[in-house]
PDB file of C-alpha atoms in Angstrom:
ATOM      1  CA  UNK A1308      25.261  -1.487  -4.456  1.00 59.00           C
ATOM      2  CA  UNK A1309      27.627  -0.282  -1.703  1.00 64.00           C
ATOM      3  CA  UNK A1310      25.164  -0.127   1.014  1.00 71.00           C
ATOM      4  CA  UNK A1311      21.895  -1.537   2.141  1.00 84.00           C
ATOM      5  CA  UNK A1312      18.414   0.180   1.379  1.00 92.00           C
ATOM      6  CA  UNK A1313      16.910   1.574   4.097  1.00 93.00           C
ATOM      7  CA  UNK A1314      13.229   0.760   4.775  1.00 92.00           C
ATOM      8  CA  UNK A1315      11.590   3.863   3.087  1.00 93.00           C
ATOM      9  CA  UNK A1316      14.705   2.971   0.079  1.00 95.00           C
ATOM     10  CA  UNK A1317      13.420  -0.731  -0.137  1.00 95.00           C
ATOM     11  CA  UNK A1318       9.298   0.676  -0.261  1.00 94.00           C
ATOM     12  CA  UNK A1319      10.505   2.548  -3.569  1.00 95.00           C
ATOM     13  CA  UNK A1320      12.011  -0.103  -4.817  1.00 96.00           C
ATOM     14  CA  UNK A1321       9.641  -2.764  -4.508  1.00 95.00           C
ATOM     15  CA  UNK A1322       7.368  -0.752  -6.431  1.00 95.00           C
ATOM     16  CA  UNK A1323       9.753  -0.621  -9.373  1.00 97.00           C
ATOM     17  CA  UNK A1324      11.013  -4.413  -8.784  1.00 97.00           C
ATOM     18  CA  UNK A1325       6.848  -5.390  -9.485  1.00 96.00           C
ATOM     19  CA  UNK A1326       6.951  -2.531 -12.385  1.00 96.00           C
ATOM     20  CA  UNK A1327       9.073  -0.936 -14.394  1.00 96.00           C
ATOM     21  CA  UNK A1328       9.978   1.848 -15.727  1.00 97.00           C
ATOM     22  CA  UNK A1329       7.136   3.626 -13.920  1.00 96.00           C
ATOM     23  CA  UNK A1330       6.498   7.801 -13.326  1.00 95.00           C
ATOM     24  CA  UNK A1331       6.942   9.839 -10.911  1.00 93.00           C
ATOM     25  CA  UNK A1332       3.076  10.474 -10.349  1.00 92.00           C
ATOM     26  CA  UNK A1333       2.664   6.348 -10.758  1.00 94.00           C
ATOM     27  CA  UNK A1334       5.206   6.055  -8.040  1.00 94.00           C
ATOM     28  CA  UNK A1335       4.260   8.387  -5.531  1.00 92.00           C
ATOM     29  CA  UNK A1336       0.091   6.750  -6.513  1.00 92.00           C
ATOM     30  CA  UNK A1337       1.452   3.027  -5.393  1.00 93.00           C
ATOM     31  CA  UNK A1338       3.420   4.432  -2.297  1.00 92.00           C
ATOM     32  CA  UNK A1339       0.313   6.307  -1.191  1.00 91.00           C
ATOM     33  CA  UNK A1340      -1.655   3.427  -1.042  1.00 90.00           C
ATOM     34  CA  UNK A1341       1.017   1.197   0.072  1.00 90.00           C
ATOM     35  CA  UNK A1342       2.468   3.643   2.959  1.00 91.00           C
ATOM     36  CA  UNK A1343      -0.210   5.998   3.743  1.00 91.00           C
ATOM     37  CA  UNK A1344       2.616   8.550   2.507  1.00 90.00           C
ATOM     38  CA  UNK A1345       1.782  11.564   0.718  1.00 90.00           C
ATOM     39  CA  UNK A1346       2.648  12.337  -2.819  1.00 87.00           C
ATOM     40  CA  UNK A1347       5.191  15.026  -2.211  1.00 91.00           C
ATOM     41  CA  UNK A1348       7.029  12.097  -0.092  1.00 91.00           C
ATOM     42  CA  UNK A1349       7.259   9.477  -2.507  1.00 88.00           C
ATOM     43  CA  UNK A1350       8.636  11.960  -4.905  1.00 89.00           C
ATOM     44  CA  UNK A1351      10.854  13.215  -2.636  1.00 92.00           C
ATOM     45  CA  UNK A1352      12.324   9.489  -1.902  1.00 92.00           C
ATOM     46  CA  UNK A1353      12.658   9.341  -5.671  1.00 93.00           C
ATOM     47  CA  UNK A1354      14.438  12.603  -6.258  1.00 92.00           C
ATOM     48  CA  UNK A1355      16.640  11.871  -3.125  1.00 94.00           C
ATOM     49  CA  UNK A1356      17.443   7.852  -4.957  1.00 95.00           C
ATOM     50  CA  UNK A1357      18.110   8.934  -8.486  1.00 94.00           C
ATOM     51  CA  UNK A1358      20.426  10.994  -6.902  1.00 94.00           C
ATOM     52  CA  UNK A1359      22.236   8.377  -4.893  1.00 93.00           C
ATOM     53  CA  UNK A1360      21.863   6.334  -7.994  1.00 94.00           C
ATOM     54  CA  UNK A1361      19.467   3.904  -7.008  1.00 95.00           C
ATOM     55  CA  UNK A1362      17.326   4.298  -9.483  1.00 96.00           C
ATOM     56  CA  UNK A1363      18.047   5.965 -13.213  1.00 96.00           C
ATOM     57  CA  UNK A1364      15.708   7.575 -15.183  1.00 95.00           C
ATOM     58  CA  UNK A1365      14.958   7.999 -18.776  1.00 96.00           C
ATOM     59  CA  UNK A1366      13.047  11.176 -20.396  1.00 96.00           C
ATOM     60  CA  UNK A1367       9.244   9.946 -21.889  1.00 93.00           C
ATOM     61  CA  UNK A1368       7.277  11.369 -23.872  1.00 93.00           C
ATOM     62  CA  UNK A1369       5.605  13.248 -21.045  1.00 93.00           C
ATOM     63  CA  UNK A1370       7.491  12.487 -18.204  1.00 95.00           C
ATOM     64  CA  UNK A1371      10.540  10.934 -16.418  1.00 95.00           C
ATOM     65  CA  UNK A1372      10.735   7.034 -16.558  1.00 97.00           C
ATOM     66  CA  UNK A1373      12.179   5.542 -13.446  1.00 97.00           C
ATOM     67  CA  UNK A1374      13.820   2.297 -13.000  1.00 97.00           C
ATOM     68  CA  UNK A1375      15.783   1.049 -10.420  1.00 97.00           C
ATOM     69  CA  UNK A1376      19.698  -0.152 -10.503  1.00 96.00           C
ATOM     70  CA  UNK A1377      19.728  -2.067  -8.271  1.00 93.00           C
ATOM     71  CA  UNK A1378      18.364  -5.584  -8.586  1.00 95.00           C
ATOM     72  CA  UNK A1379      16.155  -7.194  -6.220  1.00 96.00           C
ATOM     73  CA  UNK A1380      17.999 -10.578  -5.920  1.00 95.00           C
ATOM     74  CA  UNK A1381      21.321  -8.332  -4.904  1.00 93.00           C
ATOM     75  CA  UNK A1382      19.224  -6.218  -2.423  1.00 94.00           C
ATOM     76  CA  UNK A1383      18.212  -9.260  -1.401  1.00 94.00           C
ATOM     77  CA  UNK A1384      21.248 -11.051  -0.844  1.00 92.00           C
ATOM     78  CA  UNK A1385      22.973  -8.068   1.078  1.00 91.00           C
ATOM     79  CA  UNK A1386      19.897  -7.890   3.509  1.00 91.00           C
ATOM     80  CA  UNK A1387      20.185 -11.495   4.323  1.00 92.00           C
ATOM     81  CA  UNK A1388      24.084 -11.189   4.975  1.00 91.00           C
ATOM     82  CA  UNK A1389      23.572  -8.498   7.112  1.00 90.00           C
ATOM     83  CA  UNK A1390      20.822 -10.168   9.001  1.00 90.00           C
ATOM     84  CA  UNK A1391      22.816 -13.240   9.626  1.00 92.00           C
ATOM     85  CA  UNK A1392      26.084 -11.322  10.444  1.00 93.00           C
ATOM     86  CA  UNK A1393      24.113  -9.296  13.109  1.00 93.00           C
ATOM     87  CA  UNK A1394      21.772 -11.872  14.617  1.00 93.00           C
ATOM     88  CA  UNK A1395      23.633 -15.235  14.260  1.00 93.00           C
ATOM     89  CA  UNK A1396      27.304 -14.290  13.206  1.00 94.00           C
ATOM     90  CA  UNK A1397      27.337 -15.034   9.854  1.00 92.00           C
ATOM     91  CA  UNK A1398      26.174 -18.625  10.839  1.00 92.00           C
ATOM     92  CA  UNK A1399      23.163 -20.152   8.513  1.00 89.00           C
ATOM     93  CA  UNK A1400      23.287 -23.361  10.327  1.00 89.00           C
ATOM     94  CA  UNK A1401      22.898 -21.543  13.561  1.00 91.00           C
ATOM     95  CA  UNK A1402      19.676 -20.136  12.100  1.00 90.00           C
ATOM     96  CA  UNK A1403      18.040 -22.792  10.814  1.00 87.00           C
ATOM     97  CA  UNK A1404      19.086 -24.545  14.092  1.00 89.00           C
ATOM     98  CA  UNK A1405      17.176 -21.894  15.995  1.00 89.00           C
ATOM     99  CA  UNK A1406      14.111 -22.031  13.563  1.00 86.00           C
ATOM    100  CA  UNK A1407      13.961 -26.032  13.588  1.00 86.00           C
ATOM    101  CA  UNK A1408      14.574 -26.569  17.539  1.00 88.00           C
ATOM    102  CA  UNK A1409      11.590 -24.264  18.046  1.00 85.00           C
ATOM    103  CA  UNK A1410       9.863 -25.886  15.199  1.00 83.00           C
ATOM    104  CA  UNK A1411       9.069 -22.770  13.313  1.00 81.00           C
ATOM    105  CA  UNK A1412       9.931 -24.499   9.761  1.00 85.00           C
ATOM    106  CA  UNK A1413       6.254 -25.619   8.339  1.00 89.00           C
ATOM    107  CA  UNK A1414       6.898 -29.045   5.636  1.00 91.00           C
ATOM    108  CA  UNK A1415       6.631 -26.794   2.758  1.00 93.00           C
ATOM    109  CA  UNK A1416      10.071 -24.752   4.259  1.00 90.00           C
ATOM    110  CA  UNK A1417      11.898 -28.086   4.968  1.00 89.00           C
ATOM    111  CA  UNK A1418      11.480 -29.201   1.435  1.00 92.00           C
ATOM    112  CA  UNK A1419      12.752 -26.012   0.205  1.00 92.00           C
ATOM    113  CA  UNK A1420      15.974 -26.240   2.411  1.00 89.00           C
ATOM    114  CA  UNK A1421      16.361 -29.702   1.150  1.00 90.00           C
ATOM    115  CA  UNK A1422      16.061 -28.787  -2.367  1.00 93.00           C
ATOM    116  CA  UNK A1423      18.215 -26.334  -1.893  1.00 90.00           C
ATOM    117  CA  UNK A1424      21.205 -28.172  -0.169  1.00 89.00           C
ATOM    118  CA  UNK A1425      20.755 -30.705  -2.976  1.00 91.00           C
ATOM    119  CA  UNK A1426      21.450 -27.865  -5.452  1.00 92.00           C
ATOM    120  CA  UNK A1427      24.280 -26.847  -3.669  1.00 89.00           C
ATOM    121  CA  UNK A1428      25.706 -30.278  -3.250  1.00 90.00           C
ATOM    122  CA  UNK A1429      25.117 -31.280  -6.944  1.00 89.00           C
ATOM    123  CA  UNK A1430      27.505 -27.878  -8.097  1.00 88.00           C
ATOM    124  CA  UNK A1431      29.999 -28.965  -5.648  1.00 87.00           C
ATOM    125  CA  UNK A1432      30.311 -32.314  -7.335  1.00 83.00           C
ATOM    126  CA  UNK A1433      30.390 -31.076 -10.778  1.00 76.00           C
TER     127      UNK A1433
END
């Protein structure tokens, strides 16, 4: 993935992240009731992907099965690193600074970044 989704991008793929492959007509169905958007919309987003090649499709045996190429951990991780680059410089310890000096972690979030330093610590020793 070259670029990051845009918000109407990330809608479509979230649907196929939870699902796939799924139909036109079953996208456009969990858009409509996700969104508000109309049918022609959400199959206008898809048309518009598959040609960008964010999603690929396969011929059923009715219709066009859609899947997307990208994967949602990668979408993931290229949101994040654009968040941080924008808001805090590329700096993680400047945002969990922020989040912990206005005490916005809850115990459940602490114990996740302490698991997870501990993970990352524990590969750096091995």
């Amino acid at each position: 993935m070259k670029e990051k989704l845009t918000n109407t991008e990330w809608e479509v793929c979230e649907c196929l992240w939870e699902e796939s492959p799924l139909t036109m007509t079953q996208i456009a169905s969990r858009l409509s009731g996700r969104t508000g958007w109309t049918r022609s919309t959400g199959e206008t987003l898809v048309r518009r992907m598959a040609d960008k090649g964010l999603l690929r499709w396969e011929q059923g045996r009715k219709a066009k099965l859609f899947y997307p190429t990208v994967a949602r951990e990668d979408a993931v991780v290229r949101e994040t690193r654009g968040f941080l680059q924008k808001v805090f410089g590329g700096s993680v310890g400047l945002l969990v600074n922020t989040m912990a000096e206005r005490e916005e972690l809850s115990r459940e979030e602490i114990d996740q970044l302490y698991e997870a330093l501990r993970k990352l610590e524990d590969k750096r020793h091995d």
